[in-house]
Coordinates of C-alpha atoms in Angstrom, one line a residue:
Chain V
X101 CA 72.0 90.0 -98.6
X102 CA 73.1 86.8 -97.0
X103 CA 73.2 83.3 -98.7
X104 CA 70.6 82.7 -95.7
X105 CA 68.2 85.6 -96.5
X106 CA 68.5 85.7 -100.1
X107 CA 67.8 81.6 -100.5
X108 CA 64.9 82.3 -98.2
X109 CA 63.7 85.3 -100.3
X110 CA 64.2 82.6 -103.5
X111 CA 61.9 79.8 -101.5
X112 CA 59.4 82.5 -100.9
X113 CA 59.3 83.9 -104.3
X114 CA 60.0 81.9 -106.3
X115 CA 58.7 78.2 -104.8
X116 CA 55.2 77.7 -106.8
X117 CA 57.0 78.6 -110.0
X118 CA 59.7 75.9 -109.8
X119 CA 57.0 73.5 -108.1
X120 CA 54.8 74.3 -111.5
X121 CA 57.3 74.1 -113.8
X122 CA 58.9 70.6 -112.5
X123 CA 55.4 69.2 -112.1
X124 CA 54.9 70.2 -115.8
X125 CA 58.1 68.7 -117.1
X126 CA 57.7 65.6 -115.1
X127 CA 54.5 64.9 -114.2
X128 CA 55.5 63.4 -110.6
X129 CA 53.9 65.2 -107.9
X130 CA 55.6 62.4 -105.3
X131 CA 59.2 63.3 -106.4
X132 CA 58.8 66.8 -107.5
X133 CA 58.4 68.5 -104.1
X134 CA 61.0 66.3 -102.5
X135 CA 63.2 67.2 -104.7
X136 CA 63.1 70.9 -104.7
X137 CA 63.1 70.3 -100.9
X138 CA 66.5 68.7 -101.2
X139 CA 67.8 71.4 -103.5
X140 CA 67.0 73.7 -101.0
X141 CA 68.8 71.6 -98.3
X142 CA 71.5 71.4 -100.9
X143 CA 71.8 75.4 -101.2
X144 CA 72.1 76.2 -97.4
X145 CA 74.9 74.1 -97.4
X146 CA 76.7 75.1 -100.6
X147 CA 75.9 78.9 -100.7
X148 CA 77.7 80.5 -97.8
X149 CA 81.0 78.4 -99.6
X150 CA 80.5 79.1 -103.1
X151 CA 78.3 82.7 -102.7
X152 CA 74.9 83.5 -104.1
X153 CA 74.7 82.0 -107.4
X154 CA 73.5 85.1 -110.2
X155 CA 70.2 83.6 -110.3
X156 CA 69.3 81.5 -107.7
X157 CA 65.8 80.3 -108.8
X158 CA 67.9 78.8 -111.7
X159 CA 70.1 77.1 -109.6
X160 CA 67.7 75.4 -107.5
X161 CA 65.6 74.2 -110.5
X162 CA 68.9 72.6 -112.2
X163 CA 69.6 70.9 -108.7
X164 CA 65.9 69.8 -108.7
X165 CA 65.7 68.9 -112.1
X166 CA 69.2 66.5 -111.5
X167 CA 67.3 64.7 -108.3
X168 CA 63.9 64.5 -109.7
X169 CA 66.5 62.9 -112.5
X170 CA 68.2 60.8 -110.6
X171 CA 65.4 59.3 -108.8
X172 CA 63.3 58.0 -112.2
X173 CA 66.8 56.2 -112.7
X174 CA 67.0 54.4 -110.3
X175 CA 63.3 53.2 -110.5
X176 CA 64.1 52.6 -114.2
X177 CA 66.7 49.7 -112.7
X178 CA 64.2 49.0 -110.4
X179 CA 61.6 48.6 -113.3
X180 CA 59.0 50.6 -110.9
X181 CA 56.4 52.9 -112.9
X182 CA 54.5 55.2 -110.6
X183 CA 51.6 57.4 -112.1
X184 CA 51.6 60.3 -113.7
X185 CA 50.0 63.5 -113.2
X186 CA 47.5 63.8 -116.4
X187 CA 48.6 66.8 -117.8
X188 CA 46.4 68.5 -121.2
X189 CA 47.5 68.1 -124.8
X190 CA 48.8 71.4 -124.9
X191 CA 51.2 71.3 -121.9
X192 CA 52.7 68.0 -123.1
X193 CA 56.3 67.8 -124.2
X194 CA 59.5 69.3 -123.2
X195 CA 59.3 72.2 -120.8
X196 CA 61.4 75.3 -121.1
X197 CA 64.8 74.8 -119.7
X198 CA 65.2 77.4 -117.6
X199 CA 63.3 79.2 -114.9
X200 CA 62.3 82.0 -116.9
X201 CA 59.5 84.5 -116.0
X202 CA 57.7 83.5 -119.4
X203 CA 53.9 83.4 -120.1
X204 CA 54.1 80.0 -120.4
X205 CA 55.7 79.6 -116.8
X206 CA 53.1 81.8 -114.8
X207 CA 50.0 79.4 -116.7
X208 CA 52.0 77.0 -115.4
X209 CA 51.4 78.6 -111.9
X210 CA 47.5 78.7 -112.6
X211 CA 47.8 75.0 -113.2
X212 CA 49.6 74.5 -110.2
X213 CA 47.2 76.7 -108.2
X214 CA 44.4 75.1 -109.8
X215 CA 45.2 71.8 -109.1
X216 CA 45.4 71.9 -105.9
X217 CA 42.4 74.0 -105.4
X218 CA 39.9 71.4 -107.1
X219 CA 36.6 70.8 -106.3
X220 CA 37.1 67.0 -105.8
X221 CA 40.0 67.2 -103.0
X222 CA 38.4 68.0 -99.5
X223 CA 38.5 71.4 -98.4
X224 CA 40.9 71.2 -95.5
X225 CA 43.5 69.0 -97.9
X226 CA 43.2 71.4 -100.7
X227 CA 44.2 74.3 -98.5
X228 CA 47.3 72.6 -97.2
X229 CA 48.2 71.5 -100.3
X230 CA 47.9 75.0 -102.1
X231 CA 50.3 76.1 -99.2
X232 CA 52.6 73.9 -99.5
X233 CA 53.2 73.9 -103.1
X234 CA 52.1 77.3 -104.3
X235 CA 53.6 79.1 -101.0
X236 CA 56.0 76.9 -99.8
X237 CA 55.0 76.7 -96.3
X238 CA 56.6 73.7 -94.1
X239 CA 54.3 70.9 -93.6
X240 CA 55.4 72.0 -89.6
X241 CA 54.0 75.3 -90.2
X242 CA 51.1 74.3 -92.1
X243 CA 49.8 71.7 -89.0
X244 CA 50.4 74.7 -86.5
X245 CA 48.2 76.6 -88.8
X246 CA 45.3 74.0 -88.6
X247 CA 46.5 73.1 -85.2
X248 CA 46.9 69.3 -85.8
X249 CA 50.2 67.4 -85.4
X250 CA 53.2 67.3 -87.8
X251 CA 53.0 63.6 -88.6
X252 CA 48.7 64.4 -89.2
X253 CA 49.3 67.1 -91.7
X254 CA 52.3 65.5 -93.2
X255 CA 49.5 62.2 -93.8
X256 CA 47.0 64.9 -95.0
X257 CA 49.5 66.2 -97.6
X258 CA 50.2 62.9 -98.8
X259 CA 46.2 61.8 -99.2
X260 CA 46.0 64.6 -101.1
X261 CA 48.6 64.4 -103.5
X262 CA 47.9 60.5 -103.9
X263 CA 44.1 61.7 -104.9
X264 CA 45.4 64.0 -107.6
X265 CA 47.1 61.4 -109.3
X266 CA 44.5 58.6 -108.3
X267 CA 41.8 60.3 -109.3
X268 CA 43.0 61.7 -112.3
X269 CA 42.7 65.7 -111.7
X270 CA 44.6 67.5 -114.3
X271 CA 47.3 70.0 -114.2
X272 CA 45.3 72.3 -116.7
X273 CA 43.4 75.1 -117.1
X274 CA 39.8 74.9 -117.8
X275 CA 38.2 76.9 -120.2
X276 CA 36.3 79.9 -120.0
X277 CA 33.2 78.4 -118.8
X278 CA 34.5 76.9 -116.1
X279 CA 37.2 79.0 -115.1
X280 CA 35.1 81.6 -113.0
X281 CA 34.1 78.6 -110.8
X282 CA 37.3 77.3 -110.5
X283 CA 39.0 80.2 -109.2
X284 CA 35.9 80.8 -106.5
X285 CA 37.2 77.5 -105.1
X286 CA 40.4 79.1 -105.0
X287 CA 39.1 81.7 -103.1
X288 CA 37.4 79.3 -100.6
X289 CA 40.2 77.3 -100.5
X290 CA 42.2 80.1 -99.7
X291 CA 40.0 81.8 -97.3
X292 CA 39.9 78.4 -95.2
X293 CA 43.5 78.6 -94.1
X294 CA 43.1 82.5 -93.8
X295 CA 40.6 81.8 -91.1
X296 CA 42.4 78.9 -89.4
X297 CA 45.2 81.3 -88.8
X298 CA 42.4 83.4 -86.5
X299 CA 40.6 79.7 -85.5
X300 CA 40.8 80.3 -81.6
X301 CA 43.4 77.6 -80.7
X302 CA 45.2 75.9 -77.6
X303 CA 46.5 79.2 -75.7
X304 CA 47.4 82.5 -77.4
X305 CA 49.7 81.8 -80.7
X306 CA 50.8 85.0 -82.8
X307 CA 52.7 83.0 -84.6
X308 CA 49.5 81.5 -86.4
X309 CA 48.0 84.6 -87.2
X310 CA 51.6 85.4 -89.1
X311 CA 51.0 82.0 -90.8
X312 CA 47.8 83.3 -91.8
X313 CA 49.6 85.9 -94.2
X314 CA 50.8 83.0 -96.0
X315 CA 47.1 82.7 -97.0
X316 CA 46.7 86.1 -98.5
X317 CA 50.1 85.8 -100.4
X318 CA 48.0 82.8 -102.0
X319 CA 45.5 84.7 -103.0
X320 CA 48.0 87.8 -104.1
X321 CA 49.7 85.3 -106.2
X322 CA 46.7 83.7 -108.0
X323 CA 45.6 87.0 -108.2
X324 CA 48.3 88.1 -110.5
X325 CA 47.5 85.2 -112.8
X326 CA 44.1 86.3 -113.4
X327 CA 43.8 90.1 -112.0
X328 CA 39.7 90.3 -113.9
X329 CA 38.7 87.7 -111.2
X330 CA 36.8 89.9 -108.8
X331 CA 36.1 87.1 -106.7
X332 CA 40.1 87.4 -105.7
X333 CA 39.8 91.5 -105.5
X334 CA 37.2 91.2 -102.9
X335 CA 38.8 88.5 -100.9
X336 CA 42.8 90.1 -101.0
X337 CA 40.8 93.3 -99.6
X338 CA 38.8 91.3 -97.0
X339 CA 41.8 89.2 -96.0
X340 CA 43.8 92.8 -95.9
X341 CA 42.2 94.2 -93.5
X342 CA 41.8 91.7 -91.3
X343 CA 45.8 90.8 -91.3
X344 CA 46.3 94.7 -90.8
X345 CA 44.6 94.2 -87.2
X346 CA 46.9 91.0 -86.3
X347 CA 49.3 92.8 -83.9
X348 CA 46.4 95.0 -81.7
X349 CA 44.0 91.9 -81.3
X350 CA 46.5 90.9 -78.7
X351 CA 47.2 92.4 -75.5
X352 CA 50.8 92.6 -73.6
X353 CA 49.8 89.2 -71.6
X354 CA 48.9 87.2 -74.7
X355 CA 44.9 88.4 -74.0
X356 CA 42.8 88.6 -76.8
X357 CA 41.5 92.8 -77.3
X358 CA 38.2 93.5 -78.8
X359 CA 37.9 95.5 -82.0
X360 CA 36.4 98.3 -79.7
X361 CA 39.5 98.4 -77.8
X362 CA 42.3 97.4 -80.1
X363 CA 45.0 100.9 -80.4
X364 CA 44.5 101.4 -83.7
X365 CA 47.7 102.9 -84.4
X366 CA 49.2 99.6 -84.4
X367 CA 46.5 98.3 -87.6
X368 CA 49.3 98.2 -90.5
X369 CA 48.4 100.9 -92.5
X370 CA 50.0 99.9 -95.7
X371 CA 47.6 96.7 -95.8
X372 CA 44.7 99.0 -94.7
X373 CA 45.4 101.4 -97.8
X374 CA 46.1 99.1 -100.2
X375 CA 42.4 96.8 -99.5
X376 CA 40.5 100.4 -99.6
X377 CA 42.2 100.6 -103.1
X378 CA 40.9 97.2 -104.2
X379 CA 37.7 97.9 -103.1
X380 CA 37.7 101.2 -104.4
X381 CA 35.1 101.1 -107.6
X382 CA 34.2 97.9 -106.9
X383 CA 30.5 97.1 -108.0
X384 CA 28.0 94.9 -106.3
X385 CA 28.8 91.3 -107.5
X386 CA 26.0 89.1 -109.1
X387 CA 28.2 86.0 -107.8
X388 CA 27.1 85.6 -104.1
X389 CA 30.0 84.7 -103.3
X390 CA 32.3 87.6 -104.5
X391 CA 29.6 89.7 -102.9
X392 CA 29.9 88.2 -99.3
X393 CA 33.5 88.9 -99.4
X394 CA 32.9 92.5 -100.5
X395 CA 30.0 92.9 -98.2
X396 CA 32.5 91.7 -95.3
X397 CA 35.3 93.8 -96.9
X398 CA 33.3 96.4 -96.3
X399 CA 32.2 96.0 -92.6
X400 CA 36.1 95.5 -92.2
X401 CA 36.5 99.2 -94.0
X402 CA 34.1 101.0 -92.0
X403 CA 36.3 100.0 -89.5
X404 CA 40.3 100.3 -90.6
X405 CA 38.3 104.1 -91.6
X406 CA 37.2 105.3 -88.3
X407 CA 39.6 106.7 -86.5
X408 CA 38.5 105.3 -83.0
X409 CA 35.1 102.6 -82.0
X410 CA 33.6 105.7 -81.6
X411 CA 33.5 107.2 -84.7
X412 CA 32.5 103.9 -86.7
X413 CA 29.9 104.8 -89.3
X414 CA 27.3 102.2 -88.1
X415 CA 24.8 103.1 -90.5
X416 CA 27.4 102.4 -93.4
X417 CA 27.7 98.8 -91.7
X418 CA 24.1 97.4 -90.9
X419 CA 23.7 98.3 -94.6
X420 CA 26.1 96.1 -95.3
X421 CA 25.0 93.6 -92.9
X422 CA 21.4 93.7 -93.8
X423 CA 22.6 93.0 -97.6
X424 CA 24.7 89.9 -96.1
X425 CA 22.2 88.5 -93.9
X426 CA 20.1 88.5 -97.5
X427 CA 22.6 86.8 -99.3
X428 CA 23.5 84.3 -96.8
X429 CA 21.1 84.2 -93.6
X430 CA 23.3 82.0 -91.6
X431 CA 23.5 82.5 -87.8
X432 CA 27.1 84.0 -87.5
X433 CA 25.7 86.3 -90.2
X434 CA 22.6 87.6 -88.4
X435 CA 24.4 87.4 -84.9
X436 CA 26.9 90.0 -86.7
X437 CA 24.0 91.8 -88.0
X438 CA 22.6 92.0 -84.8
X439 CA 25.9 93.7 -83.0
X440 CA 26.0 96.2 -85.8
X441 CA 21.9 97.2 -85.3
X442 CA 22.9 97.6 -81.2
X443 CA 25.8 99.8 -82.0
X444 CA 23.0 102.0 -84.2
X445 CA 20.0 101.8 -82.4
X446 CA 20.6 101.1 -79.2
X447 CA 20.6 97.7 -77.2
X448 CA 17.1 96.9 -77.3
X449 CA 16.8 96.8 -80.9
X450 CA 20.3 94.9 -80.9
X451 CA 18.6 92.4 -78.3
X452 CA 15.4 92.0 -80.5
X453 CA 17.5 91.2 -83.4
X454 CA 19.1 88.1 -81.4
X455 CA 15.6 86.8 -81.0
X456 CA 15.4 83.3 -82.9
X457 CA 19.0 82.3 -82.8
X458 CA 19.2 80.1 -79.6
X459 CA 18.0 77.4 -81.4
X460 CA 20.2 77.8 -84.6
X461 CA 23.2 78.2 -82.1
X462 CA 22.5 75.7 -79.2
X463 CA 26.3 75.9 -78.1
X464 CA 27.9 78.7 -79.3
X465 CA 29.6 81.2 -76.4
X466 CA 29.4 83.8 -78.9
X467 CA 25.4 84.6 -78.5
X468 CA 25.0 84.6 -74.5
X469 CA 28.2 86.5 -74.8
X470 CA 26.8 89.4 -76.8
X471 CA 23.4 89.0 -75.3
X472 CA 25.0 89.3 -71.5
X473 CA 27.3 92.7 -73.0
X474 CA 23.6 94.1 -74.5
X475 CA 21.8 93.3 -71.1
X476 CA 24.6 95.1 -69.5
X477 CA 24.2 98.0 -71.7
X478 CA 21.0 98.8 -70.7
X479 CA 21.2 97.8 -66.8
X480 CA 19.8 95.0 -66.6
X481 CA 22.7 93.3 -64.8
X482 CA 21.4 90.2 -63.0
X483 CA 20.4 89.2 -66.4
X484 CA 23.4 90.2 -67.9
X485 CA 25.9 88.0 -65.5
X486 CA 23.8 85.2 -66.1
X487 CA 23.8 85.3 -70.0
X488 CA 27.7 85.9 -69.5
X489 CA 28.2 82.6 -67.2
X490 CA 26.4 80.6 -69.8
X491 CA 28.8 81.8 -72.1
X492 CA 31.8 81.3 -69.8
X493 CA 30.2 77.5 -69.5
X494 CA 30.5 77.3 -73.0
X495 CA 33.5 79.4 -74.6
X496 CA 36.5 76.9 -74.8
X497 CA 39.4 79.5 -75.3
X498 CA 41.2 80.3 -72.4
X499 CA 41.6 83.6 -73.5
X500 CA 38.4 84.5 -74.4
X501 CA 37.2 82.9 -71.3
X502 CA 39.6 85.8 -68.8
X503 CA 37.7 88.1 -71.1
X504 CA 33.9 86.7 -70.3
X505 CA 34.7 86.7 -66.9
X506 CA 36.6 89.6 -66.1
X507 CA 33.3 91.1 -67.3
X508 CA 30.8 89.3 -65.8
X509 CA 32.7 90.1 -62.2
X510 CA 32.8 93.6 -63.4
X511 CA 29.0 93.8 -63.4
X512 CA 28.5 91.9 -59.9
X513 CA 30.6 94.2 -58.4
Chain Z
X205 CA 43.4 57.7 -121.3
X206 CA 42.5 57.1 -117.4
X207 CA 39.6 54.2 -116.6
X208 CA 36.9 55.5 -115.0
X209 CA 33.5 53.5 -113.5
X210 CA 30.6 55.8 -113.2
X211 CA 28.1 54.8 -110.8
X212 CA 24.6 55.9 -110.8
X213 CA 22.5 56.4 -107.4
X214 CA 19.0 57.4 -107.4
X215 CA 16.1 57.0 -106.4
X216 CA 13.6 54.2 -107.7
X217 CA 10.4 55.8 -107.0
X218 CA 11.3 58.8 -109.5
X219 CA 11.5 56.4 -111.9
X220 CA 8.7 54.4 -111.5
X221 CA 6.8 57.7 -111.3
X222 CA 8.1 59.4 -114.4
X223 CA 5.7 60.3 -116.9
X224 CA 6.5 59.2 -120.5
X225 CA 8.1 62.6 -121.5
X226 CA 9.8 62.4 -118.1
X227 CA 11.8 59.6 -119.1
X228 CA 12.1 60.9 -122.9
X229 CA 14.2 63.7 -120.4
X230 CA 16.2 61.1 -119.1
X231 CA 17.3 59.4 -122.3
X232 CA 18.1 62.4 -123.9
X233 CA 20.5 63.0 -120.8
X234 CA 22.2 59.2 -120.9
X235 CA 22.5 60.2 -124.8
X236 CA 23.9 63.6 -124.2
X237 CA 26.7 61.5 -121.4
X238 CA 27.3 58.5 -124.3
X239 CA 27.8 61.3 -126.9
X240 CA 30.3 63.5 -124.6
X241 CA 32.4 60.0 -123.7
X242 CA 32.3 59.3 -127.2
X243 CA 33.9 62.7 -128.3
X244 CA 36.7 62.4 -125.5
X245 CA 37.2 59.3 -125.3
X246 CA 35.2 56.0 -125.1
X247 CA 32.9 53.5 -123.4
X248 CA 34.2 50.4 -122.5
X249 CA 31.2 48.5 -121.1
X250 CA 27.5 50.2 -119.6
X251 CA 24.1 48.3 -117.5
X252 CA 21.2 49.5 -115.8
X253 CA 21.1 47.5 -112.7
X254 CA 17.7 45.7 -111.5
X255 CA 16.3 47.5 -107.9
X256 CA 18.2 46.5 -104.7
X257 CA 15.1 44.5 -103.8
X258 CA 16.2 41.7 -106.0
X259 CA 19.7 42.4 -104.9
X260 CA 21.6 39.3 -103.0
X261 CA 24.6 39.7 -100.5
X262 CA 26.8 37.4 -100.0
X263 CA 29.1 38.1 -96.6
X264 CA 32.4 38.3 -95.4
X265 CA 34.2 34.8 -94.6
X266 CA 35.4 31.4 -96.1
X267 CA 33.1 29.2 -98.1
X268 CA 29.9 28.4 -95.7
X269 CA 30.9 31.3 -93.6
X270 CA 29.8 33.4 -96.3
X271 CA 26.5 34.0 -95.3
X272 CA 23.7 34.8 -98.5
X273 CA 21.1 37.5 -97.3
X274 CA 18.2 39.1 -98.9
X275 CA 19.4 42.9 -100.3
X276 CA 21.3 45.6 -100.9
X277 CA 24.8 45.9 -98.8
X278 CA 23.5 49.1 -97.4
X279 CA 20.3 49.9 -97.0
X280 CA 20.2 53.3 -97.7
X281 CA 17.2 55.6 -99.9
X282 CA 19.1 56.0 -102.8
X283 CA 21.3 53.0 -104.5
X284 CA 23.3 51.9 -107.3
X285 CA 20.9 52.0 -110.3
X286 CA 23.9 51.3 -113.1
X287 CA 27.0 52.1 -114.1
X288 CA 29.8 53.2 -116.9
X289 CA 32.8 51.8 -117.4
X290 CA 34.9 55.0 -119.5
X291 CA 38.0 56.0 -120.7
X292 CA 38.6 59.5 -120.7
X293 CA 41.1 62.0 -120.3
X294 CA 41.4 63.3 -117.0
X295 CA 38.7 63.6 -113.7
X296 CA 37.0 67.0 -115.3
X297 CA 36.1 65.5 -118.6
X298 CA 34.4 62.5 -116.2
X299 CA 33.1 65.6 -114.1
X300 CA 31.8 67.5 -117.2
X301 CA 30.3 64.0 -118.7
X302 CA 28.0 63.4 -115.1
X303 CA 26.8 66.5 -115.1
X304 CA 25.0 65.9 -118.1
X305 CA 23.5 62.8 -116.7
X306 CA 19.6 63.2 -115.2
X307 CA 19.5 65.8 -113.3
X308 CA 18.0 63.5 -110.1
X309 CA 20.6 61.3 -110.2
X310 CA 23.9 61.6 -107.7
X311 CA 26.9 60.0 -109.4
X312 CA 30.0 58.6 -108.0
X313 CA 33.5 58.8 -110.3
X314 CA 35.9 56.2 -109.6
X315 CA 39.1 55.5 -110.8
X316 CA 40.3 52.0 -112.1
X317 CA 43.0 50.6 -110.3
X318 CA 45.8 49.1 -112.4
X319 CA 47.2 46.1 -109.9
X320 CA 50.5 45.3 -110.8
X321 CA 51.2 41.5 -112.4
X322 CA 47.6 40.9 -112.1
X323 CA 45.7 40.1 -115.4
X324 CA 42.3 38.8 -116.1
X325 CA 42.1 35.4 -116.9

């Protein structure tokens, strides 16, 4: 390995551990990321002189540990105190000197994880904060995730981390009472910048859906801490198999392809086969939230399982769908529903099933859209170009847009 | 210890129409939030506020500029019916402590700023 791959293979292992163990140490979340940041900087400079050192992950957090060092003395001259992170009796006093992987280190991960995951930051904040310190994503990759400028995310970032300290949210873990709710914020947290990876954006960007991967490791790595949660089982599946699809849900010309026409050969199997595991034996959930994520899991299944569109079991997924649309009758989930009940039954009862969702979805492109592609299916195509140019009107992705209209023109001709 | 003011919003009219074992519900639950503060950490200073009605605003500006109107700041259904003034650990001991407050009451937690070279006179 080269000092280049093997002190990124260190950031990307090994990141939330130092981050947790610093933060637990020294209670600064202002000077703790900066400087790991700089000891980073630090090893891409010295490394290729000096080789790989024999553990790298203890190298970096003796080069943190001397900035972080550094900078409290100099604001000791300076007679500055800034706030500390409130950490719990338990956690307090010296840390462990080294990196080790100890028990004590990887609660220190759950703290970390936890911390940035609570209830009290703002959704969108919490997720880029859990990225950047759990995962150590670059604030530039994390604003090309949520599509916002570099200066907006690095602002976002820093509101966040001044709340935590502010506001008093500490680097602990909760007990048993609360912990199960905790961690399903994790899992919202981390589904949020899942889905912003796949949030249609500004022109076709593969790159985001990559950065979406940086979402599931969040949830493999929390998962680790606390494998019992199935709240994380049923997520790291759902998340699975829709990452396994990335590379097939774009076409040659940076067009977006529809699940019914993606080659499946290019799904990654290894992700497909390892979510069928994790849902494998896995019960209904009496959390709703756990058992959206499995009921969407296993939609996703019935379809990494089929062999082409054609051989989807349908049946398997209304099921599902009718379960979802029970547990959380929103009008994506009924809209979904309604696709799966046309793909069964036939487009009439797939167009009766859309019936009463105009008015819950006054400007989505999504419902003329699948209401124009039912009309088509059974002939009717006047009506059918006319629900798909309403969608045109409204669907603001270019690429989706080609799509829309390539099939509208289709039926006209 | 962090400083924490906890402020109470709610509704009047639930008040004024609580029965008498109603309001024995919400004593019980400001007991149940004195006893948990008092466990973790303590109470520094507490009031029920009068209703907004006999609230008084005075405005932005310098000396008459400051204009004195009738009211609440913001008019809004619910408004501030009191407040605690806590120490306590960290934000989920001040989370766990509201949540045992009356159950028709939305809370707000906000930290007490520390302002550097200021002190009370």
């Amino acid at each position: 390995m080269s000092p280049d791959e093997a002190l990124a293979a260190v950031v990307r292992e090994e990141w939330g551990r130092l981050v947790a163990l610093l933060l637990g140490r020294f209670r600064r979340l202002d000077l703790v990321e900066d400087a790991l940041g700089d000891a980073v900087e630090s090893a891409a400079r010295r490394w290729p002189a000096d080789g790989v050192p024999d553990s790298p992950a203890a190298w970096l957090h003796t080069a943190a540990r001397r900035r972080v060092l550094d900078r409290l003395r100099a604001e000791a001259m300076a007679q500055r105190t800034e706030p500390l992170l409130v950490v719990d009796a338990e956690r307090r006093g010296p840390g462990p000197a080294m990196a080790d992987p100890g028990g004590l280190v990887e609660d220190d991960t759950l703290r970390l994880v936890l911390l940035c995951c609570h209830p009290a930051l703002a959704p969108d904040v919490a997720s880029a904060l859990a990225l950047r310190l759990v995962v150590g994503v670059s604030t530039a990759d994390i604003a090309r995730l949520f599509l916002v400028g570099e200066a907006t995310m690095a602002a976002r970032l820093t509101r966040g981390k001044k709340k935590i300290v502010a506001a008093g949210i500490p680097y602990g873990v909760p007990g048993s009472e609360d912990l199960p709710g905790r961690l399903r914020t994790v899992a919202r947290t981390a589904y949020l910048a899942f889905t912003a990876g796949y949030a249609p954006g500004s022109g076709p960007d593969l790159l985001r859906a990559d950065l979406a991967g940086e979402a599931v490791r969040l949830v493999r790595v929390t998962r680790a801490l606390r494998p019992e949660a199935t709240v994380l089982r049923a997520l790291l599946a759902l998340v699975l198999l829709h990452h396994s699809r990335r590379d097939a849900r774009v076409g040659p010309a940076g067009e977006l392809v529809l699940l019914a026409d993606q080659d499946r050969a290019r799904w990654h199997r290894d992700e497909v086969d390892e979510a069928l595991a994790l849902l494998d034996g896995l019960p209904p959930d009496p959390d709703p939230l756990t058992e959206s994520y499995r009921l969407q899991a296993v939609v996703a299944a019935a379809h990494a399982l089929a062999p082409t569109a054609a051989d989807t079991d349908w049946a398997l997924v209304c099921t599902a769908y009718d379960r979802l649309v029970r547990l959380d009758a929103s009008p994506a989930a009924r809209l979904a529903a309604a696709v799966a009940l046309a793909e069964r039954d036939g487009p009439d009862a797939g167009l009766a099933a859309l019936e009463g969702l105009d008015d819950a979805l006054p400007s989505s492109h999504r419902l003329p859209a699948v209401r124009g592609e039912l009309l088509a299916r059974r002939g009717d195509h006047v009506a059918a170009a006319e629900a798909l140019t309403l969608a045109i009107a409204r669907c603001g992705n270019e690429v989706e847009r080609s799509h829309l209209t390539a099939r509208r023109d289709s039926l006209r001709g | 210890m962090k400083r924490y003011v906890v402020l109470i919003a709610y509704e009047p009219e639930a008040w004024e129409q609580a029965n008498e074992e109603e309001r024995q519900e919400y004593f019980d639950a400001h007991h149940a939030f004195e006893a948990h503060v008092a466990e973790h950490g303590r109470r520094l200073a507490s009031g029920a506020l009068c209703d907004a009605d006999v609230a008084t605003t005075v405005g932005k500006g310098v000396g008459a500029e400051r204009t004195v109107t009738d009211g609440p700041f913001a008019e809004t259904a619910e408004q501030i019916g009191g407040y605690y003034d806590v120490e306590l650990p960290d934000l989920d001991t001040a989370i766990a402590a509201a949540r045992l407050l009356p159950s028709a009451y939305t809370v707000e937690i906000r930290p007490v700023m520390r302002i550097e070279g200021y002190e009370q006179a």
